[in-house]
Short mmCIF file of C-alpha atoms in Angstrom, two decimals:
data_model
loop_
_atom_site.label_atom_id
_atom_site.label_comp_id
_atom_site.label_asym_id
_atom_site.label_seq_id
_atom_site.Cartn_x
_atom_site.Cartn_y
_atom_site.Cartn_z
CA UNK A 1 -9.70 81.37 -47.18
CA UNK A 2 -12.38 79.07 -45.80
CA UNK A 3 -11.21 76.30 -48.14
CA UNK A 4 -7.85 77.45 -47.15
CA UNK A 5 -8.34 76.63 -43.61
CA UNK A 6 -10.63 73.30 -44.40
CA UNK A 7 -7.00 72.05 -46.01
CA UNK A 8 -5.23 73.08 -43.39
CA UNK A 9 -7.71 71.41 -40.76
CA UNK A 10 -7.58 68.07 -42.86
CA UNK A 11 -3.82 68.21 -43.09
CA UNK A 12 -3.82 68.58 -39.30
CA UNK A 13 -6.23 65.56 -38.90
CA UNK A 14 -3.95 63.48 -40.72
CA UNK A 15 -1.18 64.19 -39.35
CA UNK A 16 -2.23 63.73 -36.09
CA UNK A 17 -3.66 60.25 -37.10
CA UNK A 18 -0.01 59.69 -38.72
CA UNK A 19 1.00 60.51 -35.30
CA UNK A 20 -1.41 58.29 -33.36
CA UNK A 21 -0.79 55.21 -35.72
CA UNK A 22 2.76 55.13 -35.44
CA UNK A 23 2.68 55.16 -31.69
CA UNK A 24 -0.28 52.50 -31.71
CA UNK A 25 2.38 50.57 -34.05
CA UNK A 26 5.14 51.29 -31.56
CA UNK A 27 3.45 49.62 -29.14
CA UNK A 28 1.64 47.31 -30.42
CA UNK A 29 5.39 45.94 -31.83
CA UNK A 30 6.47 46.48 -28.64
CA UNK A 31 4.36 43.87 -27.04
CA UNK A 32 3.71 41.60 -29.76
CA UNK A 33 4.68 37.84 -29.01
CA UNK A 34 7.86 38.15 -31.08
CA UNK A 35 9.41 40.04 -28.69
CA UNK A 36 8.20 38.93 -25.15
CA UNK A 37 7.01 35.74 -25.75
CA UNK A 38 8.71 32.15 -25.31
CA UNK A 39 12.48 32.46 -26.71
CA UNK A 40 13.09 36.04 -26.57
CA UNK A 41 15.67 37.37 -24.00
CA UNK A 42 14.38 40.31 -23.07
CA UNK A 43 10.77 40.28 -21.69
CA UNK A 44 8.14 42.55 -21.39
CA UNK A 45 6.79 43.69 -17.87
CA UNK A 46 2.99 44.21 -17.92
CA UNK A 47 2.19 48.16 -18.55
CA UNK A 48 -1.31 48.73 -18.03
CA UNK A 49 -2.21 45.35 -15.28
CA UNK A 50 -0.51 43.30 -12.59
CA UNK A 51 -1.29 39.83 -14.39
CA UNK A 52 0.23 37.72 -11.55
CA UNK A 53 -2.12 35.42 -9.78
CA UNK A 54 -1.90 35.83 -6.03
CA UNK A 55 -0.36 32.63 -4.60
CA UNK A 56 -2.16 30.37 -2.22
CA UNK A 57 -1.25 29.90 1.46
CA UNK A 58 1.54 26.91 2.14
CA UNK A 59 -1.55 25.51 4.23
CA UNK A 60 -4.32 25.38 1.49
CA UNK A 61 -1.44 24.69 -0.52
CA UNK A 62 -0.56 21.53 1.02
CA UNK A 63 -3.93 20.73 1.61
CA UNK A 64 -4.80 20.45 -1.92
CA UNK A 65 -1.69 18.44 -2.75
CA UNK A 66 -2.56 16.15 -0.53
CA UNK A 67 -5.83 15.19 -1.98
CA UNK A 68 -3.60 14.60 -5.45
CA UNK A 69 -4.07 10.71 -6.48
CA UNK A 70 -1.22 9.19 -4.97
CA UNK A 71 -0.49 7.74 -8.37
CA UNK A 72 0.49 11.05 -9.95
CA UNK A 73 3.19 11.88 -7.08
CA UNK A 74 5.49 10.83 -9.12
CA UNK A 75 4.91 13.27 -12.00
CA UNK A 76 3.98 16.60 -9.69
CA UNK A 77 7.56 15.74 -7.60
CA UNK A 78 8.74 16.73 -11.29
CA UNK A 79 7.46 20.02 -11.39
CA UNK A 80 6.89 21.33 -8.01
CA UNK A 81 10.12 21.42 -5.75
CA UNK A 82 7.89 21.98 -2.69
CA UNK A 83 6.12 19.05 -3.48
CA UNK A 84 9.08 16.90 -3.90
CA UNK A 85 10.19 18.07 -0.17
CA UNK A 86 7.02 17.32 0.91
CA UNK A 87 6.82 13.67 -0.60
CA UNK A 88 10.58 12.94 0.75
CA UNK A 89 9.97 14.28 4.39
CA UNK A 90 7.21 11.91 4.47
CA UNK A 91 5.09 14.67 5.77
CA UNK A 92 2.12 14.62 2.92
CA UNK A 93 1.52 11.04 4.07
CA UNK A 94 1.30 12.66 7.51
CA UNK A 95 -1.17 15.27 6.24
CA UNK A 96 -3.35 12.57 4.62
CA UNK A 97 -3.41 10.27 7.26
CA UNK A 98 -4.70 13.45 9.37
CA UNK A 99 -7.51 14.38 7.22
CA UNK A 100 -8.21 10.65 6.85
CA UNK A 101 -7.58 10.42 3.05
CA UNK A 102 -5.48 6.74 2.47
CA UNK A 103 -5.14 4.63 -0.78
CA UNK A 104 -4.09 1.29 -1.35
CA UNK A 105 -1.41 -0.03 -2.79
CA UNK A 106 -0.09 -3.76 -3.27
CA UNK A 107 3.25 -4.82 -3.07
CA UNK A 108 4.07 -7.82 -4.80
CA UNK A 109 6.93 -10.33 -5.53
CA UNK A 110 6.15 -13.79 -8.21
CA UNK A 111 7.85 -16.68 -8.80
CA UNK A 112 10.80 -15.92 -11.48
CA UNK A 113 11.12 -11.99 -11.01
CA UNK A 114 14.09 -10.31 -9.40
CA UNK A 115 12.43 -7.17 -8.53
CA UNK A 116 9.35 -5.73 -6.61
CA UNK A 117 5.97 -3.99 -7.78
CA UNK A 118 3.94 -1.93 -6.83
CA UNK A 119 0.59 -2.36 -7.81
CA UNK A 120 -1.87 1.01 -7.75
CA UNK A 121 -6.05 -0.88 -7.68
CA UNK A 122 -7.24 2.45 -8.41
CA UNK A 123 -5.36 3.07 -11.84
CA UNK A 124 -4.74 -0.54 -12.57
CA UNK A 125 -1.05 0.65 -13.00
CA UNK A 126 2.15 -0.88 -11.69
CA UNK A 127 5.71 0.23 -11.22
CA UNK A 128 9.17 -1.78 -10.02
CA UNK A 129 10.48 -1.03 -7.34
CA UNK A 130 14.64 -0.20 -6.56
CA UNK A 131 16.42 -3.48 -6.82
CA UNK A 132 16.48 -4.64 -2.95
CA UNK A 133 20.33 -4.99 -2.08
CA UNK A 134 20.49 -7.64 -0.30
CA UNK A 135 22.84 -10.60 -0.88
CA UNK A 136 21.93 -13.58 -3.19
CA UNK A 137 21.19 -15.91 -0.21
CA UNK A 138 18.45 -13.40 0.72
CA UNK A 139 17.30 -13.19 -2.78
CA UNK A 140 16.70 -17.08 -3.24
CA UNK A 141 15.41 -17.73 0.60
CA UNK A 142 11.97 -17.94 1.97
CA UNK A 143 11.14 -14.08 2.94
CA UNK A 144 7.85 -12.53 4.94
CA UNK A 145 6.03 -9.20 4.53
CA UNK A 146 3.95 -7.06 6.42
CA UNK A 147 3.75 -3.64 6.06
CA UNK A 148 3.81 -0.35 9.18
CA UNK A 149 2.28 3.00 8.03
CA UNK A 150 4.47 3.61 4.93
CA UNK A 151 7.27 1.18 5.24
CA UNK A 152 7.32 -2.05 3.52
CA UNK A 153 8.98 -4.89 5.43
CA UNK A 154 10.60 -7.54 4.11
CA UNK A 155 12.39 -10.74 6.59
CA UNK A 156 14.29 -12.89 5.57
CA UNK A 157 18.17 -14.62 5.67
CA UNK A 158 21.39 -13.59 4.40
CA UNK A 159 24.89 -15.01 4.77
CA UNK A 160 24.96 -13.53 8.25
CA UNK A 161 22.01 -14.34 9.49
CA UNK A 162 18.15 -13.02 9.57
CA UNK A 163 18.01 -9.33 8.17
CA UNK A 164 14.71 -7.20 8.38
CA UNK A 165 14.89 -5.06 4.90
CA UNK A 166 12.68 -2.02 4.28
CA UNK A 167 11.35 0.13 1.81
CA UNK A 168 10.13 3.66 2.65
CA UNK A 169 7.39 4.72 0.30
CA UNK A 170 8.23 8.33 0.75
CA UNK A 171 11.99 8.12 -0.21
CA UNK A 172 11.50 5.10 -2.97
CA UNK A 173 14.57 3.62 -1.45
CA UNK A 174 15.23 0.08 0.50
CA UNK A 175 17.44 0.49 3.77
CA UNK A 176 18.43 -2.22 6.17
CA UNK A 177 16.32 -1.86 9.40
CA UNK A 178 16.72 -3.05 12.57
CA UNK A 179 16.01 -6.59 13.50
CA UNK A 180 13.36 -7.51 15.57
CA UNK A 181 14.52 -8.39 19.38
CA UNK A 182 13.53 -11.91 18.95
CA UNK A 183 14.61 -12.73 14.79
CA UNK A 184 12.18 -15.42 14.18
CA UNK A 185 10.58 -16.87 10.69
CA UNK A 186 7.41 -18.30 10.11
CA UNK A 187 5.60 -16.01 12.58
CA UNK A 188 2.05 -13.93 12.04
CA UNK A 189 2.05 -10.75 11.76
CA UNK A 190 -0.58 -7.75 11.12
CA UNK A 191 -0.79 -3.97 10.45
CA UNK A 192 -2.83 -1.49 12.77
CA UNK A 193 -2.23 2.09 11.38
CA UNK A 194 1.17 3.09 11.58
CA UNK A 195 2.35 0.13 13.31
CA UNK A 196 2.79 -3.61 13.06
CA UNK A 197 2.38 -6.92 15.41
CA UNK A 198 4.43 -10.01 14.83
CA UNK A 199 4.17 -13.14 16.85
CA UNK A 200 4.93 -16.34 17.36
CA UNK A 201 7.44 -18.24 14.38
CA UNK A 202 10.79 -19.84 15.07
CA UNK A 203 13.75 -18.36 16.80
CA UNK A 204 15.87 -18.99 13.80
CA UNK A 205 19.31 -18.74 16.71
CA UNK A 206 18.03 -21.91 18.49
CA UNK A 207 14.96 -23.50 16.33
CA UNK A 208 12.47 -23.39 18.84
CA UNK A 209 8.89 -22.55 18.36
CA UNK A 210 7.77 -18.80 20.01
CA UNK A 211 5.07 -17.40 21.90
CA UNK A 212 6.55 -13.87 22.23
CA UNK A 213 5.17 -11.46 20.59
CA UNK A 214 6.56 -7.48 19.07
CA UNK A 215 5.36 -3.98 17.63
CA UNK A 216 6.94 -2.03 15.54
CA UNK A 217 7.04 1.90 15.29
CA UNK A 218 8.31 3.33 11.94
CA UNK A 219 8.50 6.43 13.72
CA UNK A 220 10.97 5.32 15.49
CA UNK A 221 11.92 2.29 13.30
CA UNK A 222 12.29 0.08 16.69
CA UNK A 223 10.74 -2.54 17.89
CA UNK A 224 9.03 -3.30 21.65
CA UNK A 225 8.25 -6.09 23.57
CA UNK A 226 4.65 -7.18 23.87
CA UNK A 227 3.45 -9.41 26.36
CA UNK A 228 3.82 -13.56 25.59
CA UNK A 229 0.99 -15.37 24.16
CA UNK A 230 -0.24 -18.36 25.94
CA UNK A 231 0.32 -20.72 23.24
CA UNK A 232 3.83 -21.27 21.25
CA UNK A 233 2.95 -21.49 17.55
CA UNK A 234 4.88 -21.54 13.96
CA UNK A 235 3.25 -20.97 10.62
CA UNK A 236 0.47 -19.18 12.28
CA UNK A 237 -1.20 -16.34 10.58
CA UNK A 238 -1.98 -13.13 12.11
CA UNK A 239 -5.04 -9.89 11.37
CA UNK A 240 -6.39 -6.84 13.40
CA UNK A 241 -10.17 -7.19 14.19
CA UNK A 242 -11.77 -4.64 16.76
CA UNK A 243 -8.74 -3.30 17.82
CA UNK A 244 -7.23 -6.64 18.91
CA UNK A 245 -3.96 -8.30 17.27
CA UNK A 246 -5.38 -11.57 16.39
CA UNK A 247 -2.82 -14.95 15.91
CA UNK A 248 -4.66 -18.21 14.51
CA UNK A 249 -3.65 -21.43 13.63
CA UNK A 250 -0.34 -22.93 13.62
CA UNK A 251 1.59 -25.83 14.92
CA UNK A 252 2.50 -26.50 18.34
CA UNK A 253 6.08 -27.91 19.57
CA UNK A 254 4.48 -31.42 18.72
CA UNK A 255 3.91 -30.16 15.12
CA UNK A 256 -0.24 -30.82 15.87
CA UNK A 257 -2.61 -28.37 13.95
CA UNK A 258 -3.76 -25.65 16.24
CA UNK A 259 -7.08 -24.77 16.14
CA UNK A 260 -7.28 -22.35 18.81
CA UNK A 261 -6.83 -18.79 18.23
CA UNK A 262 -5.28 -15.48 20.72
CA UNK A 263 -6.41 -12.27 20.07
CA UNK A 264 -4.21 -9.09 22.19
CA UNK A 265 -6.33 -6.17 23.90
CA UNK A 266 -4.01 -3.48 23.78
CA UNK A 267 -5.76 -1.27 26.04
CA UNK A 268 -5.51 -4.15 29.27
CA UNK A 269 -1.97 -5.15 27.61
CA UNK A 270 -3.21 -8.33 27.78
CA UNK A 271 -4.01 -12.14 25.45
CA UNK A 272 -7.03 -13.94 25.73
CA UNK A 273 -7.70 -17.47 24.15
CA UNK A 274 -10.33 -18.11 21.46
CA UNK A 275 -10.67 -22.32 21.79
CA UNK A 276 -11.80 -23.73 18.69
CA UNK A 277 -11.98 -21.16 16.19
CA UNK A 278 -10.60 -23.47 13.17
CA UNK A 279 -12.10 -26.73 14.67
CA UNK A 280 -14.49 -26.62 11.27
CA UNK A 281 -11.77 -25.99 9.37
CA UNK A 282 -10.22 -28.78 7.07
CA UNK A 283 -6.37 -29.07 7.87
CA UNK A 284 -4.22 -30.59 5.51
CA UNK A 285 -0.79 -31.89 5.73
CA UNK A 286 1.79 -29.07 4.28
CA UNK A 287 -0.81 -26.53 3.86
CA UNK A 288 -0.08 -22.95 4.31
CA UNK A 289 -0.94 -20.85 6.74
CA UNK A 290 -4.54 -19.94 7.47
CA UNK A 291 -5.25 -16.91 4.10
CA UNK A 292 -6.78 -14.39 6.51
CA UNK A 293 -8.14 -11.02 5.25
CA UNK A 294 -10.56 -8.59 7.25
CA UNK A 295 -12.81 -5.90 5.72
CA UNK A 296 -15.39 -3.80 8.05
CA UNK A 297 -14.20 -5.51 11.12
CA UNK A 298 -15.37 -8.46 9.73
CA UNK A 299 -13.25 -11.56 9.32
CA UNK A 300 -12.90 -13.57 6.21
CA UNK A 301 -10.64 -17.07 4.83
CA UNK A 302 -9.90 -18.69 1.82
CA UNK A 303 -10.44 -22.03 2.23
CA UNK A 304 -7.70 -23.67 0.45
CA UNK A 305 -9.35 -26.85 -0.31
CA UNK A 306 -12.18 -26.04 -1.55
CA UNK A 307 -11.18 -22.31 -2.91
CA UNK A 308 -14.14 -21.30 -1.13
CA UNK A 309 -14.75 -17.94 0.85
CA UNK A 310 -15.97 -17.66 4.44
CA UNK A 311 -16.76 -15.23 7.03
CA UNK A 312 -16.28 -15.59 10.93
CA UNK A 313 -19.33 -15.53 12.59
CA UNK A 314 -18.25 -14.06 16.42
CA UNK A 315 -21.71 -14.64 18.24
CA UNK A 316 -21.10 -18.38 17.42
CA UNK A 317 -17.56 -18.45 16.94
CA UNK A 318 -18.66 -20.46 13.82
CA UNK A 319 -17.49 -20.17 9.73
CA UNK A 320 -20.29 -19.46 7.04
CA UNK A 321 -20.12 -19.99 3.27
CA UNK A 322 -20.36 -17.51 1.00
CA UNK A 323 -19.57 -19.78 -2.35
CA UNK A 324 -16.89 -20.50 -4.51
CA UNK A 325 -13.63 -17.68 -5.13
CA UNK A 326 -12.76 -17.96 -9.09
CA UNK A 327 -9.07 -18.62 -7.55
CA UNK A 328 -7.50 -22.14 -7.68
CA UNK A 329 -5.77 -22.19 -3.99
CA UNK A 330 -5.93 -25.65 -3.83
CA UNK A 331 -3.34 -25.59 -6.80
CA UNK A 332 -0.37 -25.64 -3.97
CA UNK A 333 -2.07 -25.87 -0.91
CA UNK A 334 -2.89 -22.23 -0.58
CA UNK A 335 1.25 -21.70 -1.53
CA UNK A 336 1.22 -19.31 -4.07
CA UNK A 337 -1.86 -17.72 -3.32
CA UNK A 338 -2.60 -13.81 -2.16
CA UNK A 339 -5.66 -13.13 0.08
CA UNK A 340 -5.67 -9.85 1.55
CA UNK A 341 -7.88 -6.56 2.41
CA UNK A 342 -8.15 -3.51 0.48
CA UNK A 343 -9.92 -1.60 2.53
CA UNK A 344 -13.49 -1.88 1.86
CA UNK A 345 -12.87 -4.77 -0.38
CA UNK A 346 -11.50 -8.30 -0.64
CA UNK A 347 -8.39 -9.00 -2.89
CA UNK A 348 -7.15 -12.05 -4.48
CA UNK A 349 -4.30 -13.43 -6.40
CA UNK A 350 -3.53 -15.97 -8.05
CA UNK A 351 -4.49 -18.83 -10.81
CA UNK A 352 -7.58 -18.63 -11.87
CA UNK A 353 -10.17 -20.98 -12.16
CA UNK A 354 -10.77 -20.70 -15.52
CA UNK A 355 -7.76 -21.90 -16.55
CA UNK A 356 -6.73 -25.66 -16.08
CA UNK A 357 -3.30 -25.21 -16.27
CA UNK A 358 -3.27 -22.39 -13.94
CA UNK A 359 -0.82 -20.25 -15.77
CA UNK A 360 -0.82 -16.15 -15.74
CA UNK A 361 -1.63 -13.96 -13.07
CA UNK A 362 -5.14 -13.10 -12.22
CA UNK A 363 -6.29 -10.23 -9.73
CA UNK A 364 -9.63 -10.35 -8.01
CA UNK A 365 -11.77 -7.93 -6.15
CA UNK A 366 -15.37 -8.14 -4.24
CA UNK A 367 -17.30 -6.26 -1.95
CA UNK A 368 -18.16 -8.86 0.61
CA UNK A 369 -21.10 -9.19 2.52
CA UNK A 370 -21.66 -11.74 4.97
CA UNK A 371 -25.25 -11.54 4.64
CA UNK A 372 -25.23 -12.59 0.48
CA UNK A 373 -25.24 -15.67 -0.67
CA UNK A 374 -23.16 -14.99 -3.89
CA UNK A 375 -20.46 -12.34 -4.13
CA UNK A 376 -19.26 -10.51 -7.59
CA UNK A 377 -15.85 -10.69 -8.23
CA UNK A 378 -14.49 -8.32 -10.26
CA UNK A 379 -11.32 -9.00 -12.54
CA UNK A 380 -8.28 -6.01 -12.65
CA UNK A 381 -5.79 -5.69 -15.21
CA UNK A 382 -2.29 -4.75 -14.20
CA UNK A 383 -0.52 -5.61 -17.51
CA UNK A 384 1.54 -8.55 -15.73
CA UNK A 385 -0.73 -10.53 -16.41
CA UNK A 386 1.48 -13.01 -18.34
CA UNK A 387 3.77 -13.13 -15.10
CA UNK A 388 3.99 -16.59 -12.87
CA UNK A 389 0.51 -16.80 -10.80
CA UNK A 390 2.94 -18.36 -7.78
CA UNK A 391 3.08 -14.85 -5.30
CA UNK A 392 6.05 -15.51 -3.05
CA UNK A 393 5.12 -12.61 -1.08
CA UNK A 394 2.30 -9.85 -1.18
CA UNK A 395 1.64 -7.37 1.49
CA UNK A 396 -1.10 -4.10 1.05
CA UNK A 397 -0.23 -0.39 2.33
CA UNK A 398 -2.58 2.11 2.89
CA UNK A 399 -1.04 5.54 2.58
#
């Protein structure tokens, strides 16, 4: 009997084991990849766990998008529908703006090339922009740049007359803006923030040389009257320097040099003269306008004779040296030639000195100082490098 009932107890045990196996098979078939996993239709909710990950607040959400490199926007717009809204509302430039996070990029049009780029310093990657739809008589004229918080401006002349076009970073599209209330051409101009100065140029109805002066609001994408500048000027160039709009150089009605400069306090709504401010400056005939670029409040030139770099010394309303730019500017007068700010740094474009016959593109950077006595430029690589080195127009947004 006892070996009886041992059978019986082992048949028992087995069967129950049968019994556990095939349900342990059961299930483990049941959620094995082949049947909830990537190309099956039906799919398998979670039995024994929730295995969702609890989704972040649309603030902290946002917040962390914004601090995405500004170069990969293109690629999260792809996969993130929020993201995309966010990018074409133009609010995430809003939100960076806020918690003071801004990159640069440069905008750039050479000699032979249809279309725009966009140049990112930070990657050393570049991108065309849309095809600007403007007529061919804008395409082949002169044109000038500046840029106001994330719009891209770019004057110049069709058939019917003076046309401001623009580009909004946050849609990727170009749209024909209004025209400034006074349509003028060879005229300085300079970004503070989210907004832009212009002054000075020619009224391009009647030819004569300006002294008013505008800002612009890409807000509301209109333009207001500023108060006029004491001096009329053309092919003047314009910065922003302790919260003053800043106009130097130029010619007068009697097409003299100007070596006086006019900076505009915003906060008395008012321009004062600065006498003599070029009058160490070599002027030549046909030269461009002054190649102005300020970093830290502190104002730096190109001098396109000498391709040397200087700073603006305010106590003495004086120039210092600070040696030799590996740039030829005096190729073309300083034509052709970028010289611009990139926010803590100095960029320049152009041909460099290297070469003798001045052909390909070269891109600069330094950290200036206006204490040191020799500055280290620093050579970037945007794969155009085998485009023209002539820039017919270059402008730098930071968004």
């Amino acid at each position: 009997m006892s070996k009886g009932k041992g059978l019986d107890g082992e048949e028992e045990r087995a069967n129950m084991e049968d019994s556990d196996g095939e349900a342990k098979r059961k299930l483990e078939k049941k959620s094995s990849p082949s049947s909830s996993g990537i190309g099956c239709s039906s799919v398998v909710e979670p039995q024994d766990a929730d295995y969702n990950t609890p989704s972040l607040s649309d603030e902290l959400e946002v917040l962390i998008l914004a601090r995405v490199p500004r170069s990969l926007y293109g690629k999260f717009s792809t996969v993130n529908k929020r993201f995309l809204s966010l990018i074409k509302s133009g609010e995430i430039f809003k939100i960076r703006g806020e918690i003071g996070l801004k990159e640069p990029s440069v905008f750039m049009l050479a000699s032979g090339e249809t279309s725009w780029w966009a140049f990112d310093p930070q990657s050393e990657s570049c991108r065309n922009l849309p095809i600007l739809p403007s007529d061919t008589c804008f395409a082949a004229g002169d044109k000038e740049t500046f840029c106001a918080g994330t719009h891209l401006m770019v004057s110049g002349k069709e058939i019917d007359g003076l046309v401001i076009w623009r580009y909004e970073l946050a849609k990727n599209e170009w749209f024909k803006g209004d025209s400034m209330k006074n349509p003028r051409c060879l005229f300085a101009s300079a970004t503070c923030g989210n907004y832009a100065f212009v002054a000075g140029g020619i009224d391009t109805g009647s030819n004569k040389i300006l002294n008013s002066a505008e800002k612009y609001d890409p807000e509301t994408k209109s333009w207001d009257w500023l108060p006029m500048m004491h001096q009329k000027r053309k092919m003047c160039s314009g910065c922003y320097m302790d919260k003053k709009f800043y106009v130097i150089g130029g010619k007068n009605e009697e097409e003299e040099n100007l070596t006086c400069a006019e900076a505009f306090d915003e906060s008395q709504n008012k321009w004062e003269i600065i006498p003599d401010m070029l009058s160490d400056m070599p002027i030549s005939t046909f030269q461009s306008p002054p190649l102005l670029a300020v970093v830290n409040d502190e104002l730096y030139t190109l001098e396109t004779s000498s391709n040397e770099l200087k700073v603006y010394i305010k106590s003495s309303n004086s120039w210092k040296r600070l040696g030799p730019v590996p740039i030829r500017a005096d190729f073309n007068k300083g034509w052709g030639v970028a010289f611009k700010s990139l926010g803590s740094k100095l960029l320049v474009i152009g041909a460099s000195s290297a070469s003798n016959t001045g052909h390909g593109m070269t891109i600069l950077t330094c950290y200036p100082d206006p204490d040191t006595e020799e500055l280290q430029w620093t050579p970037l690589d945007c794969g155009k490098n085998s485009s023209s080195h002539f820039i017919w127009n270059c402008c730098v947004m930071m968004a």
